[in-house]
Short mmCIF file of N, CA and C and ligand atoms in Angstrom, two decimals:
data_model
loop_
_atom_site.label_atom_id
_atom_site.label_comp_id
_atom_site.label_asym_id
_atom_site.label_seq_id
_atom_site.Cartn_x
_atom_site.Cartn_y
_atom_site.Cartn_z
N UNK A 1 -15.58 -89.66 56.41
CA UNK A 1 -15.28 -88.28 56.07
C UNK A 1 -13.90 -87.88 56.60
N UNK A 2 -12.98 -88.55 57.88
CA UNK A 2 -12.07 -88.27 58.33
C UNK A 2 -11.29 -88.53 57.38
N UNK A 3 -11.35 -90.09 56.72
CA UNK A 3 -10.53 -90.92 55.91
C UNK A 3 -10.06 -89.43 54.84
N UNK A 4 -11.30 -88.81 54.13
CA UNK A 4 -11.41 -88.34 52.94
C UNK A 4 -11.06 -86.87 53.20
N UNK A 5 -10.83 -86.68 54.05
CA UNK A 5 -10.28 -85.28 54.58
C UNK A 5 -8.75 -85.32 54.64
N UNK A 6 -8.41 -86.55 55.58
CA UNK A 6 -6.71 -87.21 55.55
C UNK A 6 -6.30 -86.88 54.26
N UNK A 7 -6.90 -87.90 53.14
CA UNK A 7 -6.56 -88.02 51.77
C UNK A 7 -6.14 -86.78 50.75
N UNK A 8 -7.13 -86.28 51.42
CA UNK A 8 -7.21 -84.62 50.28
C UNK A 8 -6.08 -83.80 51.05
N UNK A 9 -5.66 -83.75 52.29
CA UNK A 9 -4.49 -83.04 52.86
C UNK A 9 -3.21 -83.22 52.30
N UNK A 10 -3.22 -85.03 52.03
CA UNK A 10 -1.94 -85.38 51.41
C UNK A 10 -1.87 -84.88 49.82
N UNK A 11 -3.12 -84.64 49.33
CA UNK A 11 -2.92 -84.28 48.40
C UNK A 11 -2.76 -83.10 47.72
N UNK A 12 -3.49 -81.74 48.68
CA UNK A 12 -3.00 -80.45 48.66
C UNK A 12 -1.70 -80.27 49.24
N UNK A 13 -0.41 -81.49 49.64
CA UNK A 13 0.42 -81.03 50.21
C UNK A 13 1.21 -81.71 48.78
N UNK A 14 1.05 -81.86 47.82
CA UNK A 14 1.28 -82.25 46.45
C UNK A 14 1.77 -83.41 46.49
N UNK A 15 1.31 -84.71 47.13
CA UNK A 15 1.72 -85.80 46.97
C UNK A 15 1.92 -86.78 46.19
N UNK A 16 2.23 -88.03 45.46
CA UNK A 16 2.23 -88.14 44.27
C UNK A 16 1.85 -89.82 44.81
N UNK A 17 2.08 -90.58 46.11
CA UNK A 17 1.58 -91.50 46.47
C UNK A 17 0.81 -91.47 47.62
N UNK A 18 -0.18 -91.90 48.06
CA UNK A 18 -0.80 -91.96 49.60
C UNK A 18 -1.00 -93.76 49.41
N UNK A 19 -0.70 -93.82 50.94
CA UNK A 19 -0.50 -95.13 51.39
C UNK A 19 -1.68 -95.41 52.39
N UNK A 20 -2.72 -95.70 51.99
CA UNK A 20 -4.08 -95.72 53.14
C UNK A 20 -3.65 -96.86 53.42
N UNK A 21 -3.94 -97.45 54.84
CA UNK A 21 -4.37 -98.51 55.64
C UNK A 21 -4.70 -98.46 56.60
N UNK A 22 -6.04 -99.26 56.46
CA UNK A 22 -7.34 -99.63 57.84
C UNK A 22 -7.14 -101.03 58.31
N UNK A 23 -6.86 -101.17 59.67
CA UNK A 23 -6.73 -102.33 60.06
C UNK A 23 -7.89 -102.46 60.99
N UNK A 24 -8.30 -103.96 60.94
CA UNK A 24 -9.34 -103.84 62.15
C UNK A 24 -8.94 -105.03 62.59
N UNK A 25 -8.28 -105.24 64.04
CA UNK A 25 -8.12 -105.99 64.88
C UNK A 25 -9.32 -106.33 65.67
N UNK A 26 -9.36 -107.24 65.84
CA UNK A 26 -11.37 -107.11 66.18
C UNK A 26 -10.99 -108.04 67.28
N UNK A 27 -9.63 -108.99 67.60
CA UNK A 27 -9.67 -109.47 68.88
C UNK A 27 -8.59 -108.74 70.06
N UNK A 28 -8.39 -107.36 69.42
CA UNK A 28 -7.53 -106.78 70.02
C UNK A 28 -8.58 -105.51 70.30
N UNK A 29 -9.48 -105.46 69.48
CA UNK A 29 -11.02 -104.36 69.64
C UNK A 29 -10.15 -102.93 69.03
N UNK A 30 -9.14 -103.13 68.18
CA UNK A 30 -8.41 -102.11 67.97
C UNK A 30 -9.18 -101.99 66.13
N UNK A 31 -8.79 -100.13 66.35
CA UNK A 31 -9.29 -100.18 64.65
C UNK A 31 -7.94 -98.94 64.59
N UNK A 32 -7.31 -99.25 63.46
CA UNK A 32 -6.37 -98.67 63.03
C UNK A 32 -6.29 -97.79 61.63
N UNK A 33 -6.18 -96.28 61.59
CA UNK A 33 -6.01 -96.08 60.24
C UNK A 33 -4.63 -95.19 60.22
N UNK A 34 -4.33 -95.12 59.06
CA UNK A 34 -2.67 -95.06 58.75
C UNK A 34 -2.74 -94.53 57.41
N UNK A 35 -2.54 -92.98 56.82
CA UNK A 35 -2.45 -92.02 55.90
C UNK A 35 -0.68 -92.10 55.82
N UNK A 36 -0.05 -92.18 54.37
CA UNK A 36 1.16 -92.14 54.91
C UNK A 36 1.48 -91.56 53.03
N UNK A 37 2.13 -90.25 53.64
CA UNK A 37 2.10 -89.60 51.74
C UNK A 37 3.72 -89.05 51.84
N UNK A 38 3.74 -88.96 50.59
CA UNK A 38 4.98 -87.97 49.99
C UNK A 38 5.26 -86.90 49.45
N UNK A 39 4.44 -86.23 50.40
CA UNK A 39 4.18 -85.10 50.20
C UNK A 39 5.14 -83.85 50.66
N UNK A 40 4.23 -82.14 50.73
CA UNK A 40 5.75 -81.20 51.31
C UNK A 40 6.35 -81.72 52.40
N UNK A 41 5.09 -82.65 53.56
CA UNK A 41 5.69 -82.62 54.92
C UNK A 41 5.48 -81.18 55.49
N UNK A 42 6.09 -81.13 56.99
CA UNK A 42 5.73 -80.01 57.45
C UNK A 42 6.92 -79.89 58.35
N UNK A 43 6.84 -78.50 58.75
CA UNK A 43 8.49 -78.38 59.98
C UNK A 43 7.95 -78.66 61.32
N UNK A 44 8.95 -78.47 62.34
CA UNK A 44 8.77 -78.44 63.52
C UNK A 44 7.41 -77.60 63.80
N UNK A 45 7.44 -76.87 63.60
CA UNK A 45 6.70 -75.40 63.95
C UNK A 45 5.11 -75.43 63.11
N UNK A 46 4.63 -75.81 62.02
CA UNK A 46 4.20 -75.90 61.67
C UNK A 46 2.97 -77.14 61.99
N UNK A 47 3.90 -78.27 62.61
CA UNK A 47 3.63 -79.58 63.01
C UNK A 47 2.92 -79.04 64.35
N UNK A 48 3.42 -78.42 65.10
CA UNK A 48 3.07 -78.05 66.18
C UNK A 48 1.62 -77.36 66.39
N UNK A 49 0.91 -76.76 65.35
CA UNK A 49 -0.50 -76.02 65.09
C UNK A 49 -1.18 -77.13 64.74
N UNK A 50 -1.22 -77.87 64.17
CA UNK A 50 -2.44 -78.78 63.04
C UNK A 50 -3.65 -79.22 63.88
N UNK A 51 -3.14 -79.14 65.12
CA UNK A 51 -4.69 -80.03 66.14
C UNK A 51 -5.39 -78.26 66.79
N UNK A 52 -4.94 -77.11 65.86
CA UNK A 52 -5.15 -75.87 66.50
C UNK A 52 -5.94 -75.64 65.06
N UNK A 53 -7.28 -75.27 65.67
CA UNK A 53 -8.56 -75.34 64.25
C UNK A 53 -8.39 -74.16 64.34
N UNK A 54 -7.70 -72.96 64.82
CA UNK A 54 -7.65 -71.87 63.65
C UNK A 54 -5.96 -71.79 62.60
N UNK A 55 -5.65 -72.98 62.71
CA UNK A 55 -4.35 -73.49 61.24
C UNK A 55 -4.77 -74.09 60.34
N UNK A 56 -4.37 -73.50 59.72
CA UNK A 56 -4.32 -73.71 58.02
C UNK A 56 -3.76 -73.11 56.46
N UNK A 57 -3.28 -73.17 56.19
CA UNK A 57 -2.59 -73.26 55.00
C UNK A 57 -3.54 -72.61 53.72
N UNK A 58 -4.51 -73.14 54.02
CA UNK A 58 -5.36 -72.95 52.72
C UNK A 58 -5.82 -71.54 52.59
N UNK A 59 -6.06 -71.05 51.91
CA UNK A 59 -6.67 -69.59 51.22
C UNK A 59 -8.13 -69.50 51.27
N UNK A 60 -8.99 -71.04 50.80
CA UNK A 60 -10.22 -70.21 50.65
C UNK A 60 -11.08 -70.68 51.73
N UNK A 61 -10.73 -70.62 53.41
CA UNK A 61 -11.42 -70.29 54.15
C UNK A 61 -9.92 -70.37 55.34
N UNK A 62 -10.40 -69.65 56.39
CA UNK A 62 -9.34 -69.52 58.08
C UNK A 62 -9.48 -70.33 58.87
N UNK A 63 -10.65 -71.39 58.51
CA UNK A 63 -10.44 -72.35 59.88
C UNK A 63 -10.01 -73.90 59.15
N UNK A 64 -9.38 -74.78 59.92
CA UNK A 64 -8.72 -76.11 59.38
C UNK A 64 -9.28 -77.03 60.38
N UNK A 65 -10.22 -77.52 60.24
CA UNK A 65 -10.76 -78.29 61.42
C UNK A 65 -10.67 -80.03 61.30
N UNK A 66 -10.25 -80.14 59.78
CA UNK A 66 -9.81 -81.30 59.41
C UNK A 66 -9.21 -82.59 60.82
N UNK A 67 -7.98 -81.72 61.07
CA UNK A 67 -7.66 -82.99 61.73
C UNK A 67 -7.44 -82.79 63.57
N UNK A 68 -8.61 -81.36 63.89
CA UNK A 68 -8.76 -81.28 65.02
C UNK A 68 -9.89 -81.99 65.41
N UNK A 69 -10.64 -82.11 64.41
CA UNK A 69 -12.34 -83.07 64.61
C UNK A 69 -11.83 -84.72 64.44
N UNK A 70 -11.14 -85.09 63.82
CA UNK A 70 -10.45 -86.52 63.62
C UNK A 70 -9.73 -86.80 64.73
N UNK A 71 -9.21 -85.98 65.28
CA UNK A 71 -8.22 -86.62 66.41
C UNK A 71 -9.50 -86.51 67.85
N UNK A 72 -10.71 -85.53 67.98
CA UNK A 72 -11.22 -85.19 68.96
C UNK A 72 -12.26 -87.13 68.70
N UNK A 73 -12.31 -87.36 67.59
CA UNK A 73 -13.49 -88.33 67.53
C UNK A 73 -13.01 -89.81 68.09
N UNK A 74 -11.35 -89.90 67.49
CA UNK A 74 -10.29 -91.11 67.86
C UNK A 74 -10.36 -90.90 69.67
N UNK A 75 -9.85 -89.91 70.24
CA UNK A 75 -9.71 -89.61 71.68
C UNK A 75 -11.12 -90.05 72.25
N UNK A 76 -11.66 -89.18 71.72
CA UNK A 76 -13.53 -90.20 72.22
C UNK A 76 -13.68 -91.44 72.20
N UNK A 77 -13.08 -92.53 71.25
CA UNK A 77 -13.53 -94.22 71.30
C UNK A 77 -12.23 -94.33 71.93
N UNK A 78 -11.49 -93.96 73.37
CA UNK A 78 -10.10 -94.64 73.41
C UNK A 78 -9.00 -94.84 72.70
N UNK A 79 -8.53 -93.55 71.69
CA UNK A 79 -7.81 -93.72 70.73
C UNK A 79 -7.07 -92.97 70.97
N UNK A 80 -6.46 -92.58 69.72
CA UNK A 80 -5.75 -91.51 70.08
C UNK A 80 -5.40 -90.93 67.93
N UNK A 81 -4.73 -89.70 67.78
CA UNK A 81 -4.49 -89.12 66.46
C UNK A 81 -3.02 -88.95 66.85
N UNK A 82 -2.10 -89.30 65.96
CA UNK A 82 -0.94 -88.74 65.73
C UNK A 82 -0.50 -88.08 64.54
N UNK A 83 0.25 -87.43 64.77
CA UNK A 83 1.47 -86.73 62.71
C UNK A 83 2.34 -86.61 63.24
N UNK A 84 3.34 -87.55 62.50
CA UNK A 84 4.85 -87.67 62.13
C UNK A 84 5.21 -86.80 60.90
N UNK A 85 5.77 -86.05 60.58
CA UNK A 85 6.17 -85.61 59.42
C UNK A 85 7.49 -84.70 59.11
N UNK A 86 8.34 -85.02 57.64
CA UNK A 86 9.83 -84.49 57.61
C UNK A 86 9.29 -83.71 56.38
N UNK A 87 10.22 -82.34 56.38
CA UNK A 87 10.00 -81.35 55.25
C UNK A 87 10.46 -82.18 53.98
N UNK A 88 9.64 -81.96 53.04
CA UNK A 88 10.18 -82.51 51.64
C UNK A 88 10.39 -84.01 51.81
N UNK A 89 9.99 -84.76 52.61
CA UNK A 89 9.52 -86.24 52.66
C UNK A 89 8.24 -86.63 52.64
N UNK A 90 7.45 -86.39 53.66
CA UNK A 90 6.20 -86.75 53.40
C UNK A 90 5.87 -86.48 55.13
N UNK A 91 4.37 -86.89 54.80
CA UNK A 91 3.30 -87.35 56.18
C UNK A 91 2.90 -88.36 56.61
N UNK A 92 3.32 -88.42 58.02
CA UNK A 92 2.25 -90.03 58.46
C UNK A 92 1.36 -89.78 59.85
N UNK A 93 -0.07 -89.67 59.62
CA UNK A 93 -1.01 -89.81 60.42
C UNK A 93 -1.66 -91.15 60.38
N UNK A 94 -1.46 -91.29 62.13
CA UNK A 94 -2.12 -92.47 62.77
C UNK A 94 -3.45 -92.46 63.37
N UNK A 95 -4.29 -92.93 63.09
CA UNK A 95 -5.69 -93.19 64.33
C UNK A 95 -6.01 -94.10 64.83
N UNK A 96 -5.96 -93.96 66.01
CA UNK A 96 -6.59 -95.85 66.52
C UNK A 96 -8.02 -95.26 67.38
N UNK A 97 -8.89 -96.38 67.14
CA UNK A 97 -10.18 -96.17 67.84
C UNK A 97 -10.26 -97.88 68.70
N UNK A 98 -10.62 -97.60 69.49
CA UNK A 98 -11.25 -98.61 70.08
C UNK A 98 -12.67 -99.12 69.55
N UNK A 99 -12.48 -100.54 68.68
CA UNK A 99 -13.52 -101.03 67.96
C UNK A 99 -14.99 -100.62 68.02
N UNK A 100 -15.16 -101.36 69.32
CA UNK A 100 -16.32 -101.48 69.42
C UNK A 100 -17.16 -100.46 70.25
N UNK A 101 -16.56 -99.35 70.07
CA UNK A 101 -16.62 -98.45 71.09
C UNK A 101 -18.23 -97.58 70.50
N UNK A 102 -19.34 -97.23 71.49
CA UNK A 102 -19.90 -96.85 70.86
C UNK A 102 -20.30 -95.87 70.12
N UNK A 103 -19.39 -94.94 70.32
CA UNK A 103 -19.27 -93.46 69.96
C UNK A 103 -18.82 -93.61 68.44
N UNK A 104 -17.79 -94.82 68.31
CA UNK A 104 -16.93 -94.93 66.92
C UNK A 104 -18.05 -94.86 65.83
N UNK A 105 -17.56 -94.13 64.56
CA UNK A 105 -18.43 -93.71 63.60
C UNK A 105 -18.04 -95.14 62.95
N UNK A 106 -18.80 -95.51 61.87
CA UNK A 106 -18.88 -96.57 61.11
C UNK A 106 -17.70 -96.47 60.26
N UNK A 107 -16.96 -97.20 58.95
CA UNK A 107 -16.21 -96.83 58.38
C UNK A 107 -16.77 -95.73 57.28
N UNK A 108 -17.77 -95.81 56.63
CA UNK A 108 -18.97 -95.39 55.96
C UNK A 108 -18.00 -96.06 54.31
N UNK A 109 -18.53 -94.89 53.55
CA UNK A 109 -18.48 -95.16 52.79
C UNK A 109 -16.62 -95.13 51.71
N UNK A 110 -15.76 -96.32 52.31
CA UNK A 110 -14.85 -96.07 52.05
C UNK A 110 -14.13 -96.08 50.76
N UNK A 111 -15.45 -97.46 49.90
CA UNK A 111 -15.02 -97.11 48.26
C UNK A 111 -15.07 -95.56 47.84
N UNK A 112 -16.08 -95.07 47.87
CA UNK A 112 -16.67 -93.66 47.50
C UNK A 112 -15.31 -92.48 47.81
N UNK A 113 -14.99 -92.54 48.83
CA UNK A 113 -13.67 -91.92 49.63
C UNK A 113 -11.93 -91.82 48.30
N UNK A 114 -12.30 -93.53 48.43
CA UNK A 114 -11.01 -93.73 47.18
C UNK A 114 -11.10 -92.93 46.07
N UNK A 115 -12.52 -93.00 45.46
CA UNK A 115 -12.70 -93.00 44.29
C UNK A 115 -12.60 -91.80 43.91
N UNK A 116 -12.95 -90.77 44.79
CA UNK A 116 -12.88 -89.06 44.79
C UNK A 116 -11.22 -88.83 44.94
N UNK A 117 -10.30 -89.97 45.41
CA UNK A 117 -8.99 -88.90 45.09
C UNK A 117 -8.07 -89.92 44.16
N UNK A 118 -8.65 -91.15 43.97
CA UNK A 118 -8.55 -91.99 42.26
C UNK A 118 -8.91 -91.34 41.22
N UNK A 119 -9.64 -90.44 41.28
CA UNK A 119 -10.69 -89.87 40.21
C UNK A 119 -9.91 -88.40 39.87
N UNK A 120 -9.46 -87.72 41.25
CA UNK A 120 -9.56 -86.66 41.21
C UNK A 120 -7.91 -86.23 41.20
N UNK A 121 -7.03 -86.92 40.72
CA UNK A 121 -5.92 -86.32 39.88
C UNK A 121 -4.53 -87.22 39.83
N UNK A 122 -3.51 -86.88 40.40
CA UNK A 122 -2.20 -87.61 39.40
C UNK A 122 -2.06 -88.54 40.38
N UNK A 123 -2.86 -88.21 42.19
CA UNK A 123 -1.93 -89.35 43.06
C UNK A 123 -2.19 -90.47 42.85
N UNK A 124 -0.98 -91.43 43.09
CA UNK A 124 -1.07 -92.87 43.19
C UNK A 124 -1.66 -93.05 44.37
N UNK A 125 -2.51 -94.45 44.76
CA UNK A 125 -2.73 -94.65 46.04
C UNK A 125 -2.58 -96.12 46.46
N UNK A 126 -2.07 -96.42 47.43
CA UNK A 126 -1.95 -97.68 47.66
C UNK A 126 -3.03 -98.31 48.86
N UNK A 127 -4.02 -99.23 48.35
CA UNK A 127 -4.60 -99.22 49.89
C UNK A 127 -4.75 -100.71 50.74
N UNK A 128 -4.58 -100.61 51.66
CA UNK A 128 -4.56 -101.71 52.35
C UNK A 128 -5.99 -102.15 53.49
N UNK A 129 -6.73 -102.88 53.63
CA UNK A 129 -7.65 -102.79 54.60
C UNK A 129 -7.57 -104.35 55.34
N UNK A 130 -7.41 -104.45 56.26
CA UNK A 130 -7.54 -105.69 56.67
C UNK A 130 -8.41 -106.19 57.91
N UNK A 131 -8.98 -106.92 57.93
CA UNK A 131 -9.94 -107.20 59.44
C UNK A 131 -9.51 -108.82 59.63
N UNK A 132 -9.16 -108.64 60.74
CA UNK A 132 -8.57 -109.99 61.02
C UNK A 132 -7.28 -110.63 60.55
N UNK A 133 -7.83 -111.85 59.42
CA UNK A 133 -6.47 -112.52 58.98
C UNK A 133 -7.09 -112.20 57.66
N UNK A 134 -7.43 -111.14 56.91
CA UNK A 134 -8.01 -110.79 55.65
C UNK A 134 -7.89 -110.12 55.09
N UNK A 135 -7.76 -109.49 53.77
CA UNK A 135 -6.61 -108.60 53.78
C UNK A 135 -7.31 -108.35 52.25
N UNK A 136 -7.51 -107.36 51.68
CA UNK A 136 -7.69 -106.97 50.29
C UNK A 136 -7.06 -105.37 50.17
N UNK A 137 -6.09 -105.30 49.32
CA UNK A 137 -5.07 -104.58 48.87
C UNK A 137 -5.25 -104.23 47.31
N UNK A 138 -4.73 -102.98 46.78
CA UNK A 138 -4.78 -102.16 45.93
C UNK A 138 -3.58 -101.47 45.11
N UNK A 139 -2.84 -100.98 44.54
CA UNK A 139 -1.80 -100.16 44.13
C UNK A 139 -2.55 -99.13 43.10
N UNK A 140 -2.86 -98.23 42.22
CA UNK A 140 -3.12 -97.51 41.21
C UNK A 140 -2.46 -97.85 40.36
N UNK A 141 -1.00 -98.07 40.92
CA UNK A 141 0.09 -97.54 39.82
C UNK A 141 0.36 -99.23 39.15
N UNK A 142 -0.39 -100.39 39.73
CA UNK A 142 -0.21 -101.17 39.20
C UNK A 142 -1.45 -101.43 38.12
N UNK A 143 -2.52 -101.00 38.62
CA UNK A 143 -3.87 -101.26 37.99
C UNK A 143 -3.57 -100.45 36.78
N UNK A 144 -2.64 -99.01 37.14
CA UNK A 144 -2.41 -98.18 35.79
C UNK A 144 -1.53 -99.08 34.60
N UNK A 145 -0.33 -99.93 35.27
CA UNK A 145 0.47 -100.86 34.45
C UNK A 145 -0.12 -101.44 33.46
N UNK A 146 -1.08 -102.13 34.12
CA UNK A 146 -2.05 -103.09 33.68
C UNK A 146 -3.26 -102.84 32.39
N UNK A 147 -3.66 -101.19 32.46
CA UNK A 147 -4.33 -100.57 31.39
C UNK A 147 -3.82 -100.25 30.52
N UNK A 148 -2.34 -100.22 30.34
CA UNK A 148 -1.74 -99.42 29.10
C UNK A 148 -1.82 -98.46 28.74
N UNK A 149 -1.98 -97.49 29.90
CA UNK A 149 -2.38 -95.88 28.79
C UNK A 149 -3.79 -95.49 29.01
N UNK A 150 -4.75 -96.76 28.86
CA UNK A 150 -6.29 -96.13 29.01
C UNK A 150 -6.65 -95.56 30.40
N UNK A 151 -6.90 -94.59 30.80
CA UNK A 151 -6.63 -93.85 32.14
C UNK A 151 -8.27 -94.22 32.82
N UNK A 152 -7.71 -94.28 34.31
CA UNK A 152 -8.66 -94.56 35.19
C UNK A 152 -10.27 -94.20 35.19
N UNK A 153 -10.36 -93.01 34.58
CA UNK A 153 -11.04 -92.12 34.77
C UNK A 153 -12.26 -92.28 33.37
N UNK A 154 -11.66 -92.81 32.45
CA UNK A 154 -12.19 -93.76 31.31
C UNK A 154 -13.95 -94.76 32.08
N UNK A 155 -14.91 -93.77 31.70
CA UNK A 155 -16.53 -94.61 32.55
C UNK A 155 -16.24 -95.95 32.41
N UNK A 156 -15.93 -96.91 31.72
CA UNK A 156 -15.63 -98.32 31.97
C UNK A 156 -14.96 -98.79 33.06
N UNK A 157 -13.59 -98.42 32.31
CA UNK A 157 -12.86 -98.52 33.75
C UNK A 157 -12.99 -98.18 35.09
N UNK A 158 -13.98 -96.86 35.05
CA UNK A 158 -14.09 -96.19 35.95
C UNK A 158 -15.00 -97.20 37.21
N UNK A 159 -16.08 -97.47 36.44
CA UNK A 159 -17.78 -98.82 37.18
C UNK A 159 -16.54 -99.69 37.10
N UNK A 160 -15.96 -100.06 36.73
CA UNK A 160 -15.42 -101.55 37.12
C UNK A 160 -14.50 -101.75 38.03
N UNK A 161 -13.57 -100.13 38.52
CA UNK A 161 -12.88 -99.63 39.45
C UNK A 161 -13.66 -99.79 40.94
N UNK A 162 -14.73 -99.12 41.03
CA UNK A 162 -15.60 -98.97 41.69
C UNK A 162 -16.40 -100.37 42.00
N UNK A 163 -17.00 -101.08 41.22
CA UNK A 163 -17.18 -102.59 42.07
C UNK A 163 -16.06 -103.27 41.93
N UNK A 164 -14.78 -102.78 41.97
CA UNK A 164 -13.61 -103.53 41.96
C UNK A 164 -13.99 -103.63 43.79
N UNK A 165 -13.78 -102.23 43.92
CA UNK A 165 -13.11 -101.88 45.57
C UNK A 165 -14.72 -102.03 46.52
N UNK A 166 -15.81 -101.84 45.84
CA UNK A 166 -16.57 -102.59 46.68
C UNK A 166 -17.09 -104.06 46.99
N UNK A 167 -16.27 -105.00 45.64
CA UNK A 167 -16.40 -106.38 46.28
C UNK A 167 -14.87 -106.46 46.96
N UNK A 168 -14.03 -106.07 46.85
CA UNK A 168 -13.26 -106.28 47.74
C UNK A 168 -13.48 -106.14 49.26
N UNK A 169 -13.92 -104.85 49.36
CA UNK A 169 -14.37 -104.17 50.18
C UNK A 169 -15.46 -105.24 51.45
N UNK A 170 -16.44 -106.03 50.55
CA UNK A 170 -17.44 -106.81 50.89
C UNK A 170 -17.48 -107.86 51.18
N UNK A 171 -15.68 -108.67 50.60
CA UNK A 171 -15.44 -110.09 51.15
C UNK A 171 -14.54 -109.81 52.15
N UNK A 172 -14.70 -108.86 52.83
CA UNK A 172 -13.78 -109.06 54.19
C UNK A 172 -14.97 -109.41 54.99
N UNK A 173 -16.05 -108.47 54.85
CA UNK A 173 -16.94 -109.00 55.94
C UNK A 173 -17.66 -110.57 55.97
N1 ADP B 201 -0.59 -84.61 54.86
C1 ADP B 201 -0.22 -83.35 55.07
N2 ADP B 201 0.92 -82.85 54.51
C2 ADP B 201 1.32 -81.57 54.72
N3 ADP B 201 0.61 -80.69 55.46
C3 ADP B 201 -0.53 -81.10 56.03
C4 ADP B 201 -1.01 -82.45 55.87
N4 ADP B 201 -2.17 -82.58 56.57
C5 ADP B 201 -2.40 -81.38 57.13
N5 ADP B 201 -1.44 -80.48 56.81
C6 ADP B 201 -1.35 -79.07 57.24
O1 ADP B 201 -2.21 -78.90 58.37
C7 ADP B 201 -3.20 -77.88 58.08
C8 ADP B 201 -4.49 -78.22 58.79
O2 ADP B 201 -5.14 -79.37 58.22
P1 ADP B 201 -6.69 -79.59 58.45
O3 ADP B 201 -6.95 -79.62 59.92
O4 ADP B 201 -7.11 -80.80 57.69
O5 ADP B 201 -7.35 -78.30 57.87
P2 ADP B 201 -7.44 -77.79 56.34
O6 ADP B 201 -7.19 -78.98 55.45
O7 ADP B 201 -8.86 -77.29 56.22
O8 ADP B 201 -6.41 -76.71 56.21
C9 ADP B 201 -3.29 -77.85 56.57
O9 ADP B 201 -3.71 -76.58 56.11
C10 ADP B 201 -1.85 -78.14 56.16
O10 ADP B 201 -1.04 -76.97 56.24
MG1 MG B 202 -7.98 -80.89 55.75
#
């Protein structure tokens, strides 16, 4: 849900690529995730509220708890939340959790995650997941190359999108 909260930020900040990557270092006990968009970005000042759950931007509610609950859950397994971000460049939020930590939430359901902001409008997404020396990777904008025109969102394409990224998803483990 953190993942899919990240995602949708970059994308109400009108992004046109998000760059997901989950790393899981499993002999370093490190788990890494990495949101990285091109989006408005944010200023000094602005940057400075985001871990403050009464900021937010949005209209149809006053509290933004998005990435004060994500960074409180990373700090809990030994981690930590960061945002880097330049106006009119983009965003980059970091999370590291300590693997095996027992507090750490599972990854859950991370095809499902994609597929709601694959599904759900113009962004490209690039995703990367790796555990270990393993590595299954993604582009949109290449899979879009590759269709000619017939758009993602097309029910064929759509089931075949979807056990695309969950056998990928399934030969890491
Ligand atoms: N990727 C991003 N690009 C630009 N602004 C962002 C990004 N992520 C978060 N923000 C800013 O931080 C605010 C707080 O985010 P969040 O905690 O997720 O709450 P919410 O999404 O409910 O507003 C957002 O309203 C937005 O102004
Ligand atoms: Mg949010």
């Amino acid at each position: 849900m953190h993942i899919l909260d990240a995602l949708q930020n970059s994308r109400e900040a009108g992004a046109t690529l998000v760059e997901l990557t989950i790393e899981e270092d499993l002999t370093a006990d490190r788990l890494t995730i990495t949101v990285h968009d091109n989006g408005r970005g944010m200023s000094e000042a602005q940057l400075a509220r985001i871990f403050d759950p009464f900021y937010t931007t949005r209209k149809t509610r006053h509290v933004g708890l998005g990435l004060p609950l994500f960074k409180a859950a990373a700090e809990q397994c030994h981690g930590d939340l960061t945002v880097t971000s330049q106006l009119e460049k983009g965003t980059t939020l970091r999370a590291t959790f300590k693997h095996s930590h027992i507090d750490r939430a599972p990854l859950g359901d991370v095809p499902g995650a994609l597929m709601v902001v694959i599904l759900g409008g113009t962004c490209d997404i690039h995703f990367t997941h790796r555990v270990d020396g393993k590595e299954f990777e993604f582009h949109t904008a290449n899979i879009k190359a590759e269709l000619g025109g017939i758009p993602l969102t097309h029910p064929r394409i759509c089931k075949w999108l979807r056990e695309f990224i969950a056998d990928g998803e399934r030969d890491l483990r």
